[in-house]
C-alpha positions as a Markdown table, in Angstrom:
| # | Residue | x | y | z |
|---|---|---|---|---|
| 1 | Met | 65.6 | 93.9 | 108.3 |
| 2 | Ser | 68.9 | 95.5 | 110.6 |
| 3 | Val | 71.5 | 93.5 | 111.4 |
| 4 | Asn | 72.6 | 93.8 | 114.8 |
| 5 | Ile | 75.5 | 92.9 | 117.1 |
| 6 | Gly | 74.7 | 89.1 | 118.5 |
| 7 | Asp | 72.8 | 88.4 | 115.2 |
| 8 | Ile | 74.3 | 85.5 | 113.0 |
| 9 | Ala | 76.0 | 87.1 | 109.7 |
| 10 | Pro | 74.3 | 86.8 | 106.7 |
| 11 | Asn | 76.1 | 84.4 | 104.2 |
| 12 | Phe | 76.9 | 85.6 | 100.6 |
| 13 | Glu | 78.3 | 84.2 | 97.3 |
| 14 | Leu | 80.1 | 86.8 | 95.4 |
| 15 | Pro | 82.8 | 87.1 | 92.8 |
| 16 | Asp | 86.3 | 87.9 | 93.6 |
| 17 | Thr | 88.8 | 89.6 | 91.1 |
| 18 | Glu | 89.4 | 86.1 | 89.6 |
| 19 | Leu | 85.7 | 85.5 | 89.1 |
| 20 | Lys | 85.8 | 82.9 | 91.7 |
| 21 | Met | 82.8 | 82.6 | 93.8 |
| 22 | Arg | 83.5 | 83.2 | 97.4 |
| 23 | Thr | 81.3 | 82.5 | 100.5 |
| 24 | Leu | 81.1 | 83.8 | 104.1 |
| 25 | Asp | 81.5 | 80.0 | 105.0 |
| 26 | Glu | 85.0 | 79.8 | 103.7 |
| 27 | Phe | 86.6 | 82.2 | 106.1 |
| 28 | Lys | 84.8 | 80.7 | 109.2 |
| 29 | Gly | 87.1 | 79.6 | 111.9 |
| 30 | Lys | 88.6 | 83.1 | 112.3 |
| 31 | Lys | 87.1 | 86.6 | 113.0 |
| 32 | Ile | 86.5 | 88.4 | 109.4 |
| 33 | Val | 86.8 | 92.3 | 109.2 |
| 34 | Leu | 83.9 | 92.7 | 106.7 |
| 35 | Ser | 84.3 | 96.0 | 105.0 |
| 36 | Phe | 81.8 | 97.4 | 102.7 |
| 37 | Ile | 82.9 | 100.0 | 100.4 |
| 38 | Val | 80.9 | 102.7 | 98.4 |
| 39 | Ala | 82.7 | 102.4 | 95.0 |
| 40 | Ala | 86.2 | 101.1 | 93.7 |
| 41 | Ser | 88.8 | 103.7 | 93.0 |
| 42 | Ser | 87.1 | 106.4 | 94.9 |
| 43 | Pro | 89.4 | 108.6 | 97.1 |
| 44 | Val | 87.7 | 107.4 | 100.6 |
| 45 | Cys | 87.4 | 103.6 | 99.7 |
| 46 | Glu | 91.2 | 104.0 | 98.4 |
| 47 | Thr | 92.3 | 105.3 | 101.7 |
| 48 | Glu | 90.2 | 102.7 | 103.7 |
| 49 | Leu | 91.4 | 99.7 | 101.9 |
| 50 | Cys | 95.1 | 100.8 | 101.9 |
| 51 | Thr | 94.9 | 101.0 | 105.6 |
| 52 | Phe | 93.6 | 97.7 | 105.7 |
| 53 | Arg | 96.2 | 96.4 | 103.5 |
| 54 | Asp | 98.8 | 98.1 | 105.7 |
| 55 | Ser | 97.3 | 96.8 | 109.0 |
| 56 | Trp | 97.0 | 93.3 | 107.3 |
| 57 | Gln | 99.7 | 91.5 | 109.3 |
| 58 | Glu | 98.7 | 93.1 | 112.7 |
| 59 | Ile | 94.9 | 92.3 | 111.7 |
| 60 | Ala | 96.2 | 88.5 | 110.9 |
| 61 | Asp | 98.2 | 88.3 | 114.1 |
| 62 | Met | 95.1 | 89.0 | 115.9 |
| 63 | Gly | 93.3 | 86.0 | 114.1 |
| 64 | Ala | 91.3 | 87.8 | 111.9 |
| 65 | Gln | 90.9 | 88.3 | 107.9 |
| 66 | Val | 90.0 | 91.3 | 106.0 |
| 67 | Val | 87.4 | 90.7 | 103.4 |
| 68 | Ala | 86.0 | 93.6 | 101.3 |
| 69 | Ile | 82.9 | 94.1 | 99.3 |
| 70 | Ser | 82.0 | 96.9 | 96.7 |
| 71 | Asn | 78.8 | 97.0 | 94.5 |
| 72 | Asp | 81.4 | 97.2 | 91.5 |
| 73 | Gly | 81.6 | 94.4 | 89.2 |
| 74 | Pro | 84.8 | 92.2 | 89.5 |
| 75 | Phe | 86.6 | 94.0 | 86.4 |
| 76 | Ala | 86.5 | 97.6 | 88.3 |
| 77 | Asn | 87.3 | 95.7 | 91.3 |
| 78 | Lys | 90.2 | 93.8 | 90.0 |
| 79 | Ala | 91.7 | 96.5 | 88.5 |
| 80 | Phe | 91.3 | 98.7 | 91.9 |
| 81 | Ala | 92.9 | 95.8 | 93.7 |
| 82 | Glu | 95.7 | 95.4 | 91.2 |
| 83 | Lys | 96.6 | 99.0 | 91.5 |
| 84 | His | 96.9 | 98.9 | 95.3 |
| 85 | Asn | 98.2 | 95.5 | 95.7 |
| 86 | Phe | 95.5 | 94.3 | 97.9 |
| 87 | Asn | 96.4 | 91.2 | 100.1 |
| 88 | Phe | 92.7 | 90.3 | 100.8 |
| 89 | Pro | 89.6 | 89.7 | 98.9 |
| 90 | Leu | 87.7 | 92.2 | 97.2 |
| 91 | Leu | 84.2 | 91.0 | 96.3 |
| 92 | Gly | 81.7 | 92.3 | 93.6 |
| 93 | Asp | 77.9 | 92.5 | 95.0 |
| 94 | Tyr | 77.0 | 94.2 | 91.8 |
| 95 | Asn | 73.4 | 93.6 | 92.1 |
| 96 | Ser | 73.6 | 94.5 | 96.0 |
| 97 | Lys | 72.0 | 91.5 | 97.1 |
| 98 | Thr | 74.5 | 91.4 | 100.2 |
| 99 | Ile | 74.3 | 94.8 | 100.7 |
| 100 | Arg | 70.6 | 94.7 | 101.1 |
| 101 | Asp | 71.0 | 91.4 | 103.6 |
| 102 | Tyr | 73.1 | 93.6 | 105.8 |
| 103 | Asp | 70.7 | 96.5 | 105.4 |
| 104 | Ile | 73.2 | 99.1 | 104.5 |
| 105 | Leu | 72.1 | 100.1 | 100.9 |
| 106 | Met | 72.5 | 103.9 | 100.2 |
| 107 | Lys | 69.9 | 104.6 | 97.5 |
| 108 | Asp | 71.0 | 107.0 | 95.0 |
| 109 | Leu | 74.2 | 107.8 | 95.5 |
| 110 | Leu | 75.5 | 111.4 | 94.5 |
| 111 | His | 71.7 | 112.2 | 94.0 |
| 112 | Ile | 71.8 | 110.0 | 90.7 |
| 113 | Lys | 68.2 | 108.0 | 90.6 |
| 114 | Asp | 69.1 | 104.3 | 91.1 |
| 115 | Tyr | 72.6 | 104.5 | 91.5 |
| 116 | Asn | 72.9 | 102.4 | 94.7 |
| 117 | Ala | 75.8 | 101.9 | 96.8 |
| 118 | Ala | 76.8 | 100.2 | 100.3 |
| 119 | Lys | 76.8 | 102.9 | 102.9 |
| 120 | Arg | 80.5 | 102.5 | 104.3 |
| 121 | Ser | 80.6 | 100.0 | 107.0 |
| 122 | Val | 82.6 | 97.4 | 108.9 |
| 123 | Phe | 81.4 | 93.9 | 110.4 |
| 124 | Val | 83.5 | 92.0 | 112.5 |
| 125 | Ile | 82.3 | 88.6 | 112.3 |
| 126 | Met | 83.4 | 86.1 | 115.0 |
| 127 | Glu | 84.4 | 82.7 | 114.7 |
| 128 | Asp | 80.8 | 81.5 | 115.7 |
| 129 | Gly | 79.3 | 83.2 | 112.8 |
| 130 | Lys | 77.9 | 86.0 | 114.9 |
| 131 | Ile | 78.3 | 89.8 | 114.5 |
| 132 | Gly | 80.5 | 91.1 | 117.3 |
| 133 | Tyr | 81.4 | 94.7 | 116.1 |
| 134 | Lys | 78.9 | 97.0 | 113.7 |
| 135 | Trp | 80.0 | 100.2 | 112.2 |
| 136 | Val | 77.5 | 101.9 | 109.6 |
| 137 | Ser | 78.2 | 105.6 | 108.3 |
| 138 | Glu | 75.4 | 107.6 | 106.6 |
| 139 | Asp | 78.4 | 109.9 | 105.5 |
| 140 | Pro | 80.1 | 108.1 | 102.6 |
| 141 | Leu | 83.1 | 110.3 | 103.2 |
| 142 | Lys | 83.8 | 109.5 | 106.5 |
| 143 | Glu | 86.3 | 106.5 | 107.6 |
| 144 | Pro | 85.8 | 104.1 | 110.1 |
| 145 | Asn | 87.9 | 104.1 | 113.4 |
| 146 | Tyr | 90.8 | 101.8 | 112.6 |
| 147 | Glu | 91.9 | 101.7 | 116.4 |
| 148 | Glu | 88.9 | 100.9 | 117.4 |
| 149 | Ile | 88.4 | 98.0 | 115.1 |
| 150 | Lys | 92.0 | 96.6 | 116.2 |
| 151 | Asn | 91.2 | 97.1 | 120.1 |
| 152 | Phe | 87.9 | 95.0 | 119.5 |
| 153 | Leu | 89.6 | 92.3 | 117.7 |
| 154 | Lys | 92.5 | 92.4 | 120.5 |
């Protein structure tokens, strides 16, 4: 079932890079820039999350928090996060449950049967828990429009 603007954002409980379980509820009270990436350490994901890292203060000043989700496990995510000094949570949806809940599952990535990943996507969840902004790409090499996201946050 598709998640659309105005819908309540599906909750999640996913491990971060320190194996601490994190939920959507713990970030409530501010806007959440929820970024789903295709794969930790892949070039476009690296660019995307480094862009969010470098814009972190500007995003925080607009009352928002970045949270990234990958279908990689917490150990791959930890190596990726440490390499790039990410200043926001990177969560592991290794069974793709949350990815399915947001209806952004990309099946058979790189034509490898059953190698599933998230479509590159950004959702902005408003303080009331509803989706305010949605961007989903069918092309894993396409980056989100960062300026559009920042303009929405304003």
